[in-house]
Short mmCIF file of C-alpha atoms in Angstrom, two decimals:
data_model
loop_
_atom_site.label_atom_id
_atom_site.label_comp_id
_atom_site.label_asym_id
_atom_site.label_seq_id
_atom_site.Cartn_x
_atom_site.Cartn_y
_atom_site.Cartn_z
CA MET V 17 -0.23 -0.16 -0.11
CA THR V 18 2.84 2.27 0.43
CA SER V 19 4.47 2.22 -2.58
CA LEU V 20 1.16 2.91 -4.21
CA ARG V 21 -0.65 5.77 -2.02
CA PHE V 22 1.12 8.72 -3.24
CA LEU V 23 0.67 7.37 -6.96
CA LEU V 24 -3.36 6.91 -6.01
CA ILE V 25 -3.44 10.64 -4.89
CA VAL V 26 -1.96 12.05 -7.99
CA LEU V 27 -4.21 9.79 -9.97
CA VAL V 28 -7.28 11.36 -7.70
CA VAL V 29 -6.17 14.49 -8.74
CA PHE V 30 -6.34 13.56 -12.73
CA ILE V 31 -9.85 12.14 -12.26
CA HIS V 32 -11.09 16.32 -10.67
CA ASN V 33 -9.36 17.03 -14.23
CA CYS V 34 -12.17 15.74 -16.34
CA TYR V 35 -14.86 17.57 -17.64
CA THR V 36 -17.88 17.10 -20.15
CA PRO V 37 -19.90 19.14 -21.20
CA GLN V 38 -22.58 18.36 -18.14
CA SER V 39 -20.32 18.95 -15.51
CA ILE V 40 -19.35 21.98 -17.35
CA GLN V 41 -22.96 23.22 -17.38
CA ARG V 42 -22.97 22.45 -13.35
CA ILE V 43 -20.11 24.86 -12.50
CA ILE V 44 -21.78 27.47 -14.48
CA ASP V 45 -25.18 27.14 -12.68
CA ASN V 46 -23.14 27.51 -9.45
CA GLY V 47 -22.09 30.38 -10.30
CA ASP V 48 -18.45 29.48 -10.84
CA MET V 49 -15.83 29.86 -13.60
CA PRO V 50 -15.96 26.82 -16.52
CA PRO V 51 -12.69 25.24 -17.24
CA LEU V 52 -11.22 25.14 -20.21
CA PHE V 53 -13.00 21.98 -22.49
CA VAL V 54 -10.69 21.13 -25.07
CA LYS V 55 -12.64 19.84 -28.22
CA ASN V 56 -10.07 18.23 -30.16
CA SER V 57 -10.48 14.50 -30.98
CA PHE V 58 -7.04 13.39 -29.38
CA VAL V 59 -6.65 15.72 -26.49
CA HIS V 60 -10.27 14.40 -25.59
CA TRP V 61 -9.19 10.17 -26.03
CA VAL V 62 -6.34 10.61 -24.31
CA LYS V 63 -8.06 12.65 -21.37
CA ILE V 64 -10.64 9.64 -21.42
CA PHE V 65 -7.90 7.01 -21.16
CA ILE V 66 -6.14 9.01 -18.07
CA THR V 67 -9.24 10.59 -16.56
CA PHE V 68 -11.76 8.61 -17.18
CA GLY V 69 -9.85 5.28 -17.43
CA ILE V 70 -6.64 4.44 -15.52
CA SER V 71 -7.17 6.56 -12.91
CA ARG V 72 -10.61 5.53 -12.01
CA CYS V 73 -8.76 2.73 -9.99
CA ALA V 74 -7.42 5.16 -7.24
CA VAL V 75 -10.66 5.63 -4.90
CA PRO V 76 -11.35 1.52 -4.89
CA LEU V 77 -7.89 0.70 -4.06
CA PHE V 78 -7.68 2.91 -0.96
CA PHE V 79 -11.67 1.31 -0.30
CA MET V 80 -10.31 -2.16 -0.63
CA PHE V 81 -6.57 -1.66 0.86
CA ALA V 82 -8.38 0.18 4.02
CA ALA V 83 -10.77 -3.02 4.44
CA PHE V 84 -7.77 -5.70 3.81
CA LEU V 85 -5.78 -4.02 6.28
CA GLN V 86 -8.90 -3.77 8.95
CA ALA V 87 -9.82 -7.38 8.43
CA LYS V 88 -5.91 -8.57 8.95
CA LYS V 89 -5.35 -6.04 11.83
CA ASN V 90 -8.92 -8.01 13.59
CA ASP V 91 -8.67 -5.57 16.12
CA SER V 92 -12.26 -5.32 18.69
CA TYR V 93 -14.70 -3.13 17.18
CA LEU V 94 -14.09 -0.51 20.20
CA VAL V 95 -10.69 -0.30 19.17
CA LEU V 96 -11.27 0.14 15.44
CA LEU V 97 -13.05 3.06 16.00
CA LYS V 98 -10.44 4.70 18.15
CA LYS V 99 -8.14 4.21 15.66
CA ARG V 100 -10.81 5.16 12.95
CA ALA V 101 -11.82 8.45 15.30
CA LYS V 102 -8.16 9.49 14.45
CA SER V 103 -7.31 8.65 11.54
CA LEU V 104 -10.67 9.91 9.62
CA LEU V 105 -12.79 11.78 11.76
CA LEU V 106 -10.44 14.01 12.91
CA PRO V 107 -9.29 15.23 9.40
CA TYR V 108 -12.43 15.31 8.64
CA VAL V 109 -13.77 17.82 10.96
CA LEU V 110 -10.62 19.49 11.25
CA TRP V 111 -10.47 19.72 7.10
CA MET V 112 -14.07 20.79 6.85
CA SER V 113 -13.70 23.06 9.89
CA ILE V 114 -11.25 25.14 7.96
CA LEU V 115 -13.36 24.61 4.63
CA ALA V 116 -16.24 26.50 6.55
CA PHE V 117 -13.59 29.38 7.41
CA PHE V 118 -12.71 29.68 3.86
CA TYR V 119 -16.18 29.40 2.27
CA GLY V 120 -17.84 31.34 4.94
CA GLY V 121 -15.84 33.93 7.31
CA LEU V 122 -12.98 34.58 4.74
CA LYS V 123 -16.07 35.30 2.44
CA LEU V 124 -17.75 37.33 4.87
CA ILE V 125 -14.67 39.72 5.47
CA VAL V 126 -14.17 40.00 1.31
CA ALA V 127 -17.69 40.64 0.67
CA ARG V 128 -17.06 43.57 2.90
CA ILE V 129 -13.77 44.82 1.51
CA ALA V 130 -14.10 44.01 -1.96
CA PRO V 131 -17.39 42.27 -3.04
CA GLN V 132 -16.78 42.68 -6.68
CA PHE V 133 -14.40 39.49 -6.31
CA LEU V 134 -16.83 37.76 -5.67
CA GLY V 135 -19.74 35.53 -8.01
CA HIS V 136 -22.36 35.70 -5.21
CA PRO V 137 -21.60 38.26 -2.54
CA GLU V 138 -25.10 38.15 -1.12
CA ASN V 139 -24.72 34.06 -0.58
CA THR V 140 -22.80 33.85 2.68
CA CYS V 141 -22.60 31.63 5.97
CA LEU V 142 -25.18 34.05 7.64
CA THR V 143 -28.15 33.14 4.90
CA TRP V 144 -27.20 29.01 5.02
CA THR V 145 -29.89 26.83 6.57
CA VAL V 146 -29.33 23.63 8.38
CA LEU V 147 -29.93 21.28 5.49
CA ASP V 148 -27.27 23.80 3.68
CA TRP V 149 -24.72 23.01 6.08
CA VAL V 150 -25.53 19.25 5.58
CA HIS V 151 -24.62 19.04 2.50
CA LYS V 152 -22.07 21.57 2.34
CA VAL V 153 -20.21 19.29 4.78
CA LEU V 154 -21.49 15.43 4.12
CA GLY V 155 -23.20 15.93 0.93
CA TYR V 156 -26.56 13.36 -0.13
CA LYS V 157 -28.54 16.97 -1.73
CA PRO V 158 -30.24 15.46 -4.30
CA ASN V 159 -28.48 15.64 -8.15
CA LEU V 160 -31.01 17.78 -10.61
CA ASP V 161 -31.11 15.30 -12.98
CA GLY V 162 -32.14 12.55 -10.76
CA SER V 163 -29.41 10.27 -10.67
CA GLY V 164 -28.48 10.13 -7.18
CA PHE V 165 -26.89 12.34 -4.65
CA ASP V 166 -24.21 15.32 -4.98
CA PHE V 167 -20.85 15.11 -2.78
CA PRO V 168 -19.46 17.56 0.05
CA GLU V 169 -19.81 20.93 -1.53
CA PHE V 170 -17.09 22.02 0.57
CA ALA V 171 -15.09 19.42 -1.38
CA ALA V 172 -16.10 16.45 -3.00
CA GLN V 173 -13.29 14.48 -2.61
CA PHE V 174 -13.95 13.80 0.93
CA TRP V 175 -16.68 11.50 0.43
CA PHE V 176 -14.17 9.04 0.18
CA ILE V 177 -13.62 9.74 3.92
CA ARG V 178 -17.25 10.13 4.35
CA ASP V 179 -18.01 6.49 2.96
CA LEU V 180 -14.77 4.97 4.63
CA MET V 181 -15.86 5.58 8.07
CA ILE V 182 -19.46 4.75 6.95
CA LEU V 183 -18.53 1.56 6.20
CA VAL V 184 -16.34 0.84 9.11
CA VAL V 185 -19.20 1.84 11.32
CA VAL V 186 -21.69 -1.00 9.36
CA SER V 187 -18.50 -3.62 9.56
CA PRO V 188 -19.30 -5.77 12.48
CA VAL V 189 -22.52 -6.45 10.48
CA THR V 190 -20.87 -6.41 6.64
CA LYS V 191 -18.32 -8.96 7.97
CA ALA V 192 -21.11 -11.29 9.39
CA LEU V 193 -23.39 -11.38 6.21
CA ILE V 194 -19.64 -12.14 4.63
CA LYS V 195 -19.06 -15.00 7.20
CA LYS V 196 -22.77 -16.38 6.65
CA PHE V 197 -23.13 -16.06 2.78
CA PRO V 198 -19.78 -16.10 1.70
CA ALA V 199 -20.73 -16.64 -1.77
CA GLY V 200 -23.44 -14.93 -2.11
CA PHE V 201 -23.08 -11.43 0.01
CA PHE V 202 -19.94 -11.34 -2.95
CA ALA V 203 -22.45 -12.14 -5.62
CA TYR V 204 -24.82 -9.38 -4.34
CA ALA V 205 -22.18 -6.66 -4.10
CA PHE V 206 -20.61 -7.42 -7.50
CA THR V 207 -24.26 -7.27 -8.61
CA ILE V 208 -25.49 -4.04 -7.50
CA PHE V 209 -21.69 -2.44 -8.71
CA ILE V 210 -21.10 -3.95 -11.86
CA ILE V 211 -25.21 -3.32 -13.00
CA PRO V 212 -24.65 -0.36 -11.08
CA VAL V 213 -27.06 0.30 -8.86
CA ARG V 214 -27.25 3.41 -6.89
CA MET V 215 -26.83 3.02 -2.78
CA TYR V 216 -27.84 6.15 -0.73
CA PHE V 217 -25.60 6.38 2.47
CA VAL V 218 -22.49 5.43 0.08
CA GLU V 219 -21.36 4.93 -3.37
CA THR V 220 -21.37 1.62 -4.72
CA THR V 221 -17.99 1.82 -5.87
CA ALA V 222 -17.01 1.89 -2.33
CA PHE V 223 -19.20 -1.14 -0.87
CA PHE V 224 -18.05 -2.94 -3.43
CA PHE V 225 -14.43 -2.92 -2.70
CA TYR V 226 -14.83 -2.30 0.63
CA ILE V 227 -16.42 -5.62 0.46
CA ALA V 228 -13.71 -7.16 -1.50
CA GLY V 229 -11.23 -6.04 0.59
CA LEU V 230 -12.62 -7.88 3.74
CA TYR V 231 -12.80 -11.03 1.86
CA TRP V 232 -9.03 -10.35 0.77
CA GLY V 233 -8.29 -10.24 4.55
CA MET V 234 -10.62 -12.52 6.48
CA TYR V 235 -9.94 -15.49 3.39
CA ASP V 236 -6.52 -14.99 2.90
CA VAL V 237 -6.57 -14.92 -0.67
CA PRO V 238 -3.06 -14.67 -2.70
CA LEU V 239 -4.42 -11.97 -4.44
CA PHE V 240 -1.07 -10.15 -5.87
CA GLN V 241 0.56 -13.41 -6.63
CA LYS V 242 -2.44 -14.02 -9.06
CA ILE V 243 -2.03 -10.85 -10.51
CA ASP V 244 1.10 -11.23 -10.91
CA ARG V 245 0.36 -14.30 -13.34
CA ILE V 246 -1.46 -12.13 -15.53
CA GLN V 247 0.40 -10.95 -18.83
CA TRP V 248 0.75 -7.08 -18.90
CA LYS V 249 -0.98 -7.45 -22.82
CA GLU V 250 -3.24 -9.16 -21.61
CA ILE V 251 -4.68 -6.86 -18.79
CA LEU V 252 -3.71 -4.09 -21.09
CA SER V 253 -5.32 -5.50 -23.86
CA LEU V 254 -8.36 -5.85 -21.87
CA PHE V 255 -8.71 -2.28 -20.55
CA VAL V 256 -8.14 -0.51 -23.78
CA ILE V 257 -10.94 -2.21 -25.17
CA SER V 258 -12.97 -2.08 -22.00
CA VAL V 259 -12.24 2.11 -22.47
CA ILE V 260 -13.08 2.33 -25.88
CA PHE V 261 -16.60 0.40 -25.93
CA ALA V 262 -17.39 2.02 -22.45
CA PHE V 263 -16.63 5.46 -23.80
CA THR V 264 -18.23 4.49 -27.48
CA LEU V 265 -20.97 1.95 -27.12
CA GLY V 266 -21.16 1.55 -23.77
CA GLY V 267 -22.67 4.47 -22.77
CA GLY V 268 -19.60 6.34 -20.26
CA GLU V 269 -19.64 6.67 -16.24
CA HIS V 270 -21.45 4.17 -14.42
CA THR V 271 -22.22 1.54 -16.65
CA THR V 272 -21.34 -1.77 -16.65
CA SER V 273 -18.72 -1.45 -19.68
CA HIS V 274 -17.26 1.28 -17.53
CA ASN V 275 -17.11 -1.25 -13.98
CA PHE V 276 -15.34 -3.67 -16.31
CA MET V 277 -12.86 -1.00 -17.06
CA VAL V 278 -12.25 0.12 -13.40
CA ILE V 279 -11.50 -3.41 -12.32
CA PHE V 280 -8.85 -3.89 -15.21
CA SER V 281 -7.44 -0.71 -13.81
CA CYS V 282 -6.99 -1.53 -10.92
CA VAL V 283 -5.32 -5.57 -11.54
CA ILE V 284 -2.94 -2.68 -13.95
CA VAL V 285 -2.26 -0.60 -10.42
CA ILE V 286 -1.49 -3.45 -8.83
CA LYS V 287 0.27 -5.59 -10.54
CA PHE V 288 2.48 -2.04 -11.40
CA SER V 289 2.97 -1.54 -7.57
CA ALA V 290 4.87 -5.05 -7.91
CA VAL V 291 7.58 -3.54 -10.38
CA ILE V 292 8.07 -0.35 -7.43
CA VAL V 293 8.71 -3.06 -4.91
CA ARG V 294 11.44 -4.56 -7.02
CA LYS V 295 13.08 -1.30 -7.86
CA GLU V 296 14.58 -0.23 -4.75
CA LYS V 297 15.02 3.32 -5.45
CA LEU V 298 11.78 3.91 -6.61
CA TYR V 299 10.31 2.62 -3.87
CA SER V 300 11.88 4.58 -1.29
CA LEU V 301 11.35 7.74 -3.65
CA TYR V 302 7.13 6.50 -3.45
CA SER V 303 7.43 5.75 0.24
CA TYR V 304 8.78 9.12 0.67
CA LEU V 305 6.03 11.02 -1.41
CA ALA V 306 3.19 8.94 0.42
CA GLY V 307 4.02 10.98 3.86
CA PHE V 308 2.29 13.99 1.64
CA SER V 309 -0.28 11.78 0.02
CA PHE V 310 -3.07 13.16 2.84
CA PHE V 311 -2.48 16.83 2.22
CA LEU V 312 -2.24 16.70 -1.31
CA PHE V 313 -5.72 14.77 -1.49
CA ALA V 314 -7.48 17.76 0.94
CA ILE V 315 -5.78 20.69 -0.33
CA HIS V 316 -5.68 20.17 -4.21
CA ALA V 317 -9.50 21.01 -4.42
CA PRO V 318 -11.25 23.74 -3.64
CA LEU V 319 -8.55 25.71 -1.79
CA VAL V 320 -5.66 26.16 -4.07
CA LYS V 321 -7.81 26.19 -7.34
CA ARG V 322 -10.40 29.14 -5.76
CA ILE V 323 -6.53 30.95 -4.71
CA TYR V 324 -5.34 30.44 -8.14
CA LEU V 325 -8.12 31.66 -10.25
CA LYS V 326 -8.78 34.92 -7.85
CA THR V 327 -5.15 35.38 -8.19
CA VAL V 328 -3.46 35.20 -11.27
CA ASP V 329 -5.96 33.78 -13.34
CA PHE V 330 -7.19 37.86 -13.78
CA VAL V 331 -3.62 37.74 -15.58
CA LEU V 332 -4.26 35.72 -18.60
CA SER V 333 -6.61 36.63 -21.48
CA ASP V 334 -8.21 34.37 -23.64
CA GLU V 335 -5.96 34.48 -26.25
CA GLU V 336 -3.58 33.31 -23.94
CA HIS V 337 -4.35 29.72 -23.60
CA ILE V 338 -1.84 26.66 -22.69
CA LEU V 339 -1.64 24.27 -25.66
CA GLU V 340 -4.19 22.28 -25.90
CA LEU V 341 -2.89 18.93 -24.75
CA VAL V 342 -0.70 20.23 -21.51
CA PRO V 343 -3.92 21.16 -19.29
CA ILE V 344 -4.55 17.33 -19.02
CA PHE V 345 -1.10 16.86 -16.89
CA TYR V 346 -2.08 19.94 -15.08
CA PRO V 347 -4.23 19.44 -11.66
CA ASP V 348 -7.76 20.54 -11.31
CA PHE V 349 -7.04 24.58 -10.55
CA LEU V 350 -4.71 24.74 -13.41
CA ASN V 351 -7.15 23.88 -15.88
CA ASN V 352 -9.49 26.59 -15.97
CA ARG V 353 -10.73 28.77 -18.49
CA TYR V 354 -8.72 31.81 -18.58
CA ARG V 355 -10.88 34.92 -18.01
CA ASN V 356 -10.52 37.92 -20.62
CA ARG V 357 -9.73 41.26 -18.50
CA ASN V 358 -12.48 43.09 -20.43
CA ARG V 359 -15.23 40.98 -19.78
CA ASP V 360 -17.43 42.21 -16.58
CA CYS V 361 -16.84 41.59 -13.31
CA ASP V 362 -19.80 38.57 -12.32
#
């Protein structure tokens, strides 16, 4: 897990660097500045393979490794809750408090001093309802298209910690079901992930890969050895075919073909971890960078993005775009359309 932690976080950043016409429309509806959206077909497919493709293994693997380690340590429920309160709940509360000040307190100050820098200066924490706070801190706001529920508004990426906390709390029931119905419960979790079926309190992807991690740890499945037997050409071929099919005939994200692609991407990255472990210098580098993983995860959006847009973006005009391909390899906060200085303020 150490060899993959930083790499997986970088892939999470890439995930947040992918935009579609639908996601851009939601950004505009929220009053935010739309990102640079490249229409070039080559760039479009590069983005698909990176941000909709291989990067989609990142969060599933985090859930699977977390559940595996939980199963192997086999702590008592009380000890488990104490550990997760320190490693999950405390960081969640801390960062949400920082973001609440960023969006709430800091916005009140700016609204008084320089309201022209705000898109909606009238919308402050003083006007938020209790339900608004729930949506901002925890999420669960129904999507307008009826496709499910939104992520925490303060920092969407924190849905991972939210769902992991919930899954840890209910893990005694989950483990009991696994022991009682080992084949049937796995088949159930796999089916609702592949179809896919939307769940309410946790994402279906989180549920399935957490269950898979528990099976892995509880039954000592030799996962790495099994994956190591798979040939690179075999798994890469399956991945490429699944990506092309998912985004041509398969319907795109959150479809059966896309979810098979997610599994193939997980196999690729787990197989790649063996390469990292075998290279001593490479493993040392990844182990060192792993210490910065959570900080990058927490700060890459929205804090850095917002600060960047408000302090740097006004310097560049619409004619000064970076080469089309370059923004694909930049974090989310660098992949935004540069506002025209002559455009009217929001």
